[in-house]
Coordinates of C-alpha atoms in Angstrom, one line a residue:
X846 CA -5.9 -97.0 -24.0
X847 CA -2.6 -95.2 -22.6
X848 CA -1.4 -93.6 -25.6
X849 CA -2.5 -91.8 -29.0
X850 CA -1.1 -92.3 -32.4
X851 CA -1.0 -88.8 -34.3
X852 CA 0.1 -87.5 -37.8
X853 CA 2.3 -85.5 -36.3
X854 CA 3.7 -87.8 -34.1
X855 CA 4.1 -90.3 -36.6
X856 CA 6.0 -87.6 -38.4
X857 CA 7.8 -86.8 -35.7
X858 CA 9.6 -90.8 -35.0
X859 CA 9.3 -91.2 -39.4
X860 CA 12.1 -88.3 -39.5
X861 CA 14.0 -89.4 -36.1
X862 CA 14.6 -92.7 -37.9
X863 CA 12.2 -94.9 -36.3
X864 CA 12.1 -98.5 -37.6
X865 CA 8.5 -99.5 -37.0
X866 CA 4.9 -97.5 -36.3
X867 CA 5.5 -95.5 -32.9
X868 CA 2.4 -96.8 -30.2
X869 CA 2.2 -93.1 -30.0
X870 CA 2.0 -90.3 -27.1
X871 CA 1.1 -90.7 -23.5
X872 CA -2.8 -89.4 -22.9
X873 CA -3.6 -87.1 -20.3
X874 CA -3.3 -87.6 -16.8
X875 CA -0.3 -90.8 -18.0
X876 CA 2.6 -90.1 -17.3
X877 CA 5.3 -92.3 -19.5
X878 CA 9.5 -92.6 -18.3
X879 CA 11.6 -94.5 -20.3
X880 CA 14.8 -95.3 -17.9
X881 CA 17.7 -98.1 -17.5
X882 CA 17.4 -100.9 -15.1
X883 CA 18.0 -98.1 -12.1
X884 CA 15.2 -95.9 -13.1
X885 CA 17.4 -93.2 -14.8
X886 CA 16.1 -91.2 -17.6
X887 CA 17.3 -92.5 -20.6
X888 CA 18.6 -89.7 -23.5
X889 CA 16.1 -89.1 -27.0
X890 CA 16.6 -92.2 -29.0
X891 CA 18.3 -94.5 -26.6
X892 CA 16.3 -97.6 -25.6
X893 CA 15.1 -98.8 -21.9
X894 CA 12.3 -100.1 -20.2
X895 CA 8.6 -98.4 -20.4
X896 CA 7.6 -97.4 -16.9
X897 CA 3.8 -95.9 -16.2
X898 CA 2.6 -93.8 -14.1
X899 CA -0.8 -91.4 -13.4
X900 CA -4.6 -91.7 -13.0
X901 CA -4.3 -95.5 -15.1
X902 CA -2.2 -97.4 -12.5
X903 CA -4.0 -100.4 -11.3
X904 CA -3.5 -101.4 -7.7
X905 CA -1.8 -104.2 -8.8
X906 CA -2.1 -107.7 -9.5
X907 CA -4.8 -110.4 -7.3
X908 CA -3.4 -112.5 -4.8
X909 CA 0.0 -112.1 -6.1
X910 CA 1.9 -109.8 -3.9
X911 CA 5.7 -110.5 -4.9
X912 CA 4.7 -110.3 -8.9
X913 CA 2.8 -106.2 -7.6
X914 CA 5.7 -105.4 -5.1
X915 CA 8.4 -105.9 -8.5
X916 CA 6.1 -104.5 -11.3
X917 CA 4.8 -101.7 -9.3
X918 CA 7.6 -99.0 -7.7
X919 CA 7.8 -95.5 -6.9
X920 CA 9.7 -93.3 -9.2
X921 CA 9.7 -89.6 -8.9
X922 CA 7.3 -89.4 -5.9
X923 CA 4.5 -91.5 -7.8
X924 CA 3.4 -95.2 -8.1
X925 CA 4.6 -96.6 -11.3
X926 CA 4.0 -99.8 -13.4
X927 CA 7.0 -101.0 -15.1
X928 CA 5.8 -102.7 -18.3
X929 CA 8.5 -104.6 -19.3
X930 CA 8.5 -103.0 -22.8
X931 CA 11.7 -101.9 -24.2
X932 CA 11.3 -98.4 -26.6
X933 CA 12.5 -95.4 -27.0
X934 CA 11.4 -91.7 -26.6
X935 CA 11.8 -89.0 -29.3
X936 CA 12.5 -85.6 -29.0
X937 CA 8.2 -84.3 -29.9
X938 CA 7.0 -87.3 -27.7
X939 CA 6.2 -90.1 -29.6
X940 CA 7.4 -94.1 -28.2
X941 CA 8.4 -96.6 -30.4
X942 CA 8.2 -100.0 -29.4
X943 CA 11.1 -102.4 -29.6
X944 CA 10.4 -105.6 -27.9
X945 CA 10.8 -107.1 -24.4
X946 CA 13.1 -106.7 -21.5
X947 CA 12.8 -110.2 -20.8
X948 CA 13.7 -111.3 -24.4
X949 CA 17.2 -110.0 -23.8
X950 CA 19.9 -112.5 -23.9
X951 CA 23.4 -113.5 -22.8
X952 CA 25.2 -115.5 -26.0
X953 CA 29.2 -116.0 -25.9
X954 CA 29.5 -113.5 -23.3
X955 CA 27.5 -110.7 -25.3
X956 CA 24.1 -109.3 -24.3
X957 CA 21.3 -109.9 -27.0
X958 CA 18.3 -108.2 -27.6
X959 CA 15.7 -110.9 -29.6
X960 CA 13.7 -108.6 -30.7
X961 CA 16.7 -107.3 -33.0
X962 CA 18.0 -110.3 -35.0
X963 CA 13.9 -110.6 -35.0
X964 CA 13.3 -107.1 -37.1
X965 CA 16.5 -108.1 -39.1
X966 CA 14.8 -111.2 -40.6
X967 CA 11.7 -109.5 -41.1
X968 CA 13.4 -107.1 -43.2
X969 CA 14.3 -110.2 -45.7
X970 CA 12.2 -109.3 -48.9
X971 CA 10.7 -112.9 -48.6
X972 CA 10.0 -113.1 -45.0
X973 CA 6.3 -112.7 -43.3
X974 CA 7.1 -113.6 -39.9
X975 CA 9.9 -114.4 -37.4
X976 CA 11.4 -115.4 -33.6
X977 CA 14.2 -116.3 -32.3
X978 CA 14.8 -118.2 -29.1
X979 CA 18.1 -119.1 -27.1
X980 CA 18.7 -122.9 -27.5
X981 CA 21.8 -124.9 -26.8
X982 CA 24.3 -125.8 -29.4
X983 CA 26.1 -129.1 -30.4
X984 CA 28.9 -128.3 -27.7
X985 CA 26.4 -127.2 -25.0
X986 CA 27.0 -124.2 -25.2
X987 CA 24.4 -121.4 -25.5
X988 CA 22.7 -120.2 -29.2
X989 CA 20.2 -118.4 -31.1
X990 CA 17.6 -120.6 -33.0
X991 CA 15.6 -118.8 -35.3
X992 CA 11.9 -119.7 -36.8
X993 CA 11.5 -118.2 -39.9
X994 CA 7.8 -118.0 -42.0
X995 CA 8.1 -117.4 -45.5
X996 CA 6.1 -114.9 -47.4
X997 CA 3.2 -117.0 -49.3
X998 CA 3.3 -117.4 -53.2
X999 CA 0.6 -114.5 -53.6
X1000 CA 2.8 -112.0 -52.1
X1001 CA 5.2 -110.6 -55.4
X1002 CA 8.2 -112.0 -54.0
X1003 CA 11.0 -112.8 -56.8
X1004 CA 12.9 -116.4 -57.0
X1005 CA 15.6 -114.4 -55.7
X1006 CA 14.3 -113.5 -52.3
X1007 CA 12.5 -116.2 -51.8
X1008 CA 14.1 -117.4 -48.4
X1009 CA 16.4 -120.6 -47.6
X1010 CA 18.3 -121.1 -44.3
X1011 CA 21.8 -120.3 -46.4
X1012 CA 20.4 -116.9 -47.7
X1013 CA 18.5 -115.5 -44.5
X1014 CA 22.5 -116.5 -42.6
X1015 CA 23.6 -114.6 -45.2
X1016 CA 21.2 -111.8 -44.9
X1017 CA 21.9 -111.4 -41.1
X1018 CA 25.5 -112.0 -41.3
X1019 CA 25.7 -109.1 -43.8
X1020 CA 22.9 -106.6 -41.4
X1021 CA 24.2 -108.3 -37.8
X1022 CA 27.3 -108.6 -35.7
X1023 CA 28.7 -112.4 -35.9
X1024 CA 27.4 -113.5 -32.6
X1025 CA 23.8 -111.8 -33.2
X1026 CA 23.7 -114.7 -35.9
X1027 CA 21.8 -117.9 -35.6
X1028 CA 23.4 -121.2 -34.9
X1029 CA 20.0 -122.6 -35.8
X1030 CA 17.3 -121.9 -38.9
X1031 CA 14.5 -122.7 -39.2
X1032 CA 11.5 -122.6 -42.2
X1033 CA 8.2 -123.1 -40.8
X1034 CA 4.8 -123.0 -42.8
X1035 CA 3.5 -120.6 -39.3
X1036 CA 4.9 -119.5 -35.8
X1037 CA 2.5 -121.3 -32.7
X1038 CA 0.1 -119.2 -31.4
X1039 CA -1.3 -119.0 -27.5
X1040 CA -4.9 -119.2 -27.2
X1041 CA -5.2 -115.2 -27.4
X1042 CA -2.9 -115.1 -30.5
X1043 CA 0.5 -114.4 -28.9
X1044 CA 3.7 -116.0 -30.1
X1045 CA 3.8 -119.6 -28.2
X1046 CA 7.8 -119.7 -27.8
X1047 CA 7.5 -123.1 -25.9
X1048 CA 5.3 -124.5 -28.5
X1049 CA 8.5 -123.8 -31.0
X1050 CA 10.3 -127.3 -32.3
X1051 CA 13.5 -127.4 -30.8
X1052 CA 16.3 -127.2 -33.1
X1053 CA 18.5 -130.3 -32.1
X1054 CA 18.5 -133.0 -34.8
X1055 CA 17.0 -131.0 -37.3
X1056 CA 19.9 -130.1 -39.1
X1057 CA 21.4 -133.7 -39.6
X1058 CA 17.9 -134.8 -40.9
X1059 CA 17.1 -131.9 -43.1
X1060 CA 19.0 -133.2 -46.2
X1061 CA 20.1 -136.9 -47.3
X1062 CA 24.0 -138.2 -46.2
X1063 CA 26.4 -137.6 -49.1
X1064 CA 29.5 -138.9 -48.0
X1065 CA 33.1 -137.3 -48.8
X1066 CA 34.7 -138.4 -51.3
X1067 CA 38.4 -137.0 -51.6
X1068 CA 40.8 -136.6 -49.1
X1069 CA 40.2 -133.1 -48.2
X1070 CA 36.3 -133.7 -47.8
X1071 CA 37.1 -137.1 -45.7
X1072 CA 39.8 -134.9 -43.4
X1073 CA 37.6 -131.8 -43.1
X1074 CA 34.9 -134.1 -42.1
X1075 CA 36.5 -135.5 -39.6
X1076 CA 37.2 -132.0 -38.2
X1077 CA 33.7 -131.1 -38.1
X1078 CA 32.6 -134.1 -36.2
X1079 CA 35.0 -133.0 -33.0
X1080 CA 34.1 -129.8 -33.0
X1081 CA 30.4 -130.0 -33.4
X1082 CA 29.6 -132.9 -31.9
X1083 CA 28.0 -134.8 -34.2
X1084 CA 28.2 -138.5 -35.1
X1085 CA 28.2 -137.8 -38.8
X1086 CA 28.9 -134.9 -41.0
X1087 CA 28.0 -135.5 -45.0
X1088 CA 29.4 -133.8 -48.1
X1089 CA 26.3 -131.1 -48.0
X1090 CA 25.9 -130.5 -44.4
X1091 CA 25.9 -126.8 -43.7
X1092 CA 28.5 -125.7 -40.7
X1093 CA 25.2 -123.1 -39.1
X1094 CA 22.5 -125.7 -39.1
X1095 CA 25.0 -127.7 -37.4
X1096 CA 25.1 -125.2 -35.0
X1097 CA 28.2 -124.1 -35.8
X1098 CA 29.0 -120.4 -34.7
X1099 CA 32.0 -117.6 -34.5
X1100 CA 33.8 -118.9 -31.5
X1101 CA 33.3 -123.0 -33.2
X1102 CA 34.1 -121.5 -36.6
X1103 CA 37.8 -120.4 -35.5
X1104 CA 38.0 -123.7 -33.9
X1105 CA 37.7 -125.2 -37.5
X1106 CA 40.0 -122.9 -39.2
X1107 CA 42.8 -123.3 -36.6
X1108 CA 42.0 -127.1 -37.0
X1109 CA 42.6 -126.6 -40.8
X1110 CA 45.6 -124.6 -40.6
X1111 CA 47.3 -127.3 -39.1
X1112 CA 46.0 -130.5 -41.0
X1113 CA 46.0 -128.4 -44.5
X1114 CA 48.4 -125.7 -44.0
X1115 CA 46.1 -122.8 -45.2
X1116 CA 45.2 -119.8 -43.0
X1117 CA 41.6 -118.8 -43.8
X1118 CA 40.0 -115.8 -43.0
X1119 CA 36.8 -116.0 -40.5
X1120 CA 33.9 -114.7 -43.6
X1121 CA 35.2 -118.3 -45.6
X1122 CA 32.9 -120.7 -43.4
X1123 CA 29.8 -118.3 -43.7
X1124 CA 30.7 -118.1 -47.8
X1125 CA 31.9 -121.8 -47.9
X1126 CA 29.1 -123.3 -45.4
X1127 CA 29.1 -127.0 -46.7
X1128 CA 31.8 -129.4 -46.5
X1129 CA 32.0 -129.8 -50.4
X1130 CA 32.2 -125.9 -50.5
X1131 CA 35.3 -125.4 -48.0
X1132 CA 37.0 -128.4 -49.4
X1133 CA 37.0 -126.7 -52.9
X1134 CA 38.3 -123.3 -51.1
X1135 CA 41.0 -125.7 -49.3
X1136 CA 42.2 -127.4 -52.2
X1137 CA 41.8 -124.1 -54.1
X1138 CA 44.3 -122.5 -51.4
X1139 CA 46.7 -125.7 -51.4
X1140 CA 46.9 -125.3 -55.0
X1141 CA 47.9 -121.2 -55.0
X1142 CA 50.4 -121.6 -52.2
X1143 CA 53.4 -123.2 -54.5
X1144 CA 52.7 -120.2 -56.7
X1145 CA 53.1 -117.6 -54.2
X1146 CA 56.6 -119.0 -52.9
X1147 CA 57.8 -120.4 -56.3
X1148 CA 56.2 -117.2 -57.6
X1149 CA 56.0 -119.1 -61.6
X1150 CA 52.9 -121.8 -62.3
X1151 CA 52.1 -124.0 -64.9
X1152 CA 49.8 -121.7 -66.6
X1153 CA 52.6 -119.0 -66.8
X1154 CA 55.6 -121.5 -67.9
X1155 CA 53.1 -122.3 -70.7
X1156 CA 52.3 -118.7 -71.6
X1157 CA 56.2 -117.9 -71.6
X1158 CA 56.9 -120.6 -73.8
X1159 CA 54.6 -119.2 -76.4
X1160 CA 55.9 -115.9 -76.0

């Protein structure tokens, strides 16, 4: 065992705003460094990676010298282990862990931390356990799939929060920046487990093809659902789209999302704002906005509708 778990310590991260159970304090004769990718010090509170050092060191790993030449360095005069672990140091010592360096992720030019969109679903009142995994979208393009295991009915969890796909997009859309979002959900009755009870992430289903299949064709049925259909086919790539497909489990995401709403603009000639396709997800639910918006627009440059003729009649 490196480190100890105190009250005091515990104390210590609770009141410096830690999210989860600190692993604790480094024991004697361990040194612990939390650092950047360059082996600088990181500041109180800011994350980086776990590097190791003192009496515990191993030697390194058996027969595998390029695997002990990168995990094991020297760092202020002494032979370190860099763990991998990503945490952060408070100011009275205790290390709270965060995830992994490897699980770190480049989406739509941004750099993504897992374990965060990770801790965000677990937050969900109705969720036990999560992951998240970068997939590939419709387009080809890269995209976060997340696996998502409901709390079982003998927790107290109220209709409310019990979880679907639309509510936990929802949830992270309200909690995460847009591109920290999903393209994929996913409800599973448990995540696969290695045989020593880590998180298989090979073992998870892949998310292509699930969305199309996870509810029965509907097709559109008025002009607007027919022409907004047709939109969503191009830009997602699929052969079919149905009056109660859902633009995220279609892997639709920010960057494809203004792609629809320019797409819109010109065939309807409504300007939506971004939040409508995460509010509106379905193609029966964005039509409605549409023809909604369609429907408003004469009274805004006419500035009289039929509703107020009436009501100046009677006065």
């Amino acid at each position: 065992c490196t480190f100890e778990v105190t009250d005091e310590s515990l104390k210590a991260a609770e009141g410096a705003g830690a999210q989860t159970v600190p692993i604790g304090a480094p024991l004697s004769n361990t040194h612990a460094y939390v650092v950047d990718a360059n082996g600088n010090a990181m500041p109180f509170g800011i994350p980086g990676e776990l590097w190791l050092g003192g009496m515990g060191v191993a030697q390194g790993y058996l027969n595998r010298a390029e695997l002990t030449a990168e995990r094991f360095v020297m760092h202020n005069d002494e032979r370190v282990y860099r763990t991998g672990d990503r945490v952060r140091l408070f100011a009275h010592g205790p290390i709270e862990f965060l995830g992994r360096v490897d699980h770190q992720v480049k989406v739509r030019g941004y750099r993504v931390e897992l374990g965060e969109v990770e801790h965000a679903l677990r937050a969900h009142p109705g969720v036990h356990e999560a992951a998240v995994i970068l997939a590939t979208d419709s387009a080809g393009a890269d995209a976060l799939a997340a696996y998502v295991v409901p709390k079982a009915a003998g927790y107290a969890v109220s209709h409310g929060d019990r979880p679907t796909t639309e509510k936990l997009t929802e949830w992270l859309a309200a909690e995460l920046p847009s591109y920290m979002v999903p393209s994929f959900m996913l409800l599973l009755d448990a995540l696969p487990l290695t045989a020593n009870g880590k998180l298989d992430r090979a073992a998870l289903p892949q998310p292509g093809g699930h969305a199309e299949g996870a509810r029965a064709y509907v097709e559109p049925k008025t002009d607007t659902e027919k022409q907004l259909a047709e939109i969503w086919k191009e830009v997602l790539k699929q052969e079919r789209v149905g009056l109660s497909d859902n633009f995220l489990e279609l892997g639709g995401h920010s960057l494809l999302a203004i792609r629809v709403l320019g797409r819109i603009s010109r065939a309807f000639g409504v300007r939506l704002p971004l939040r409508t396709l995460f509010d509106a997800p379905t193609v029966e639910a964005l039509a409605a906005v549409i023809d909604n918006e369609k429907g408003a627009k004469p009274a805004a440059e006419g500035g009289i509708t039929a509703r107020s003729r009436d009501a100046h009649r009677i006065t």
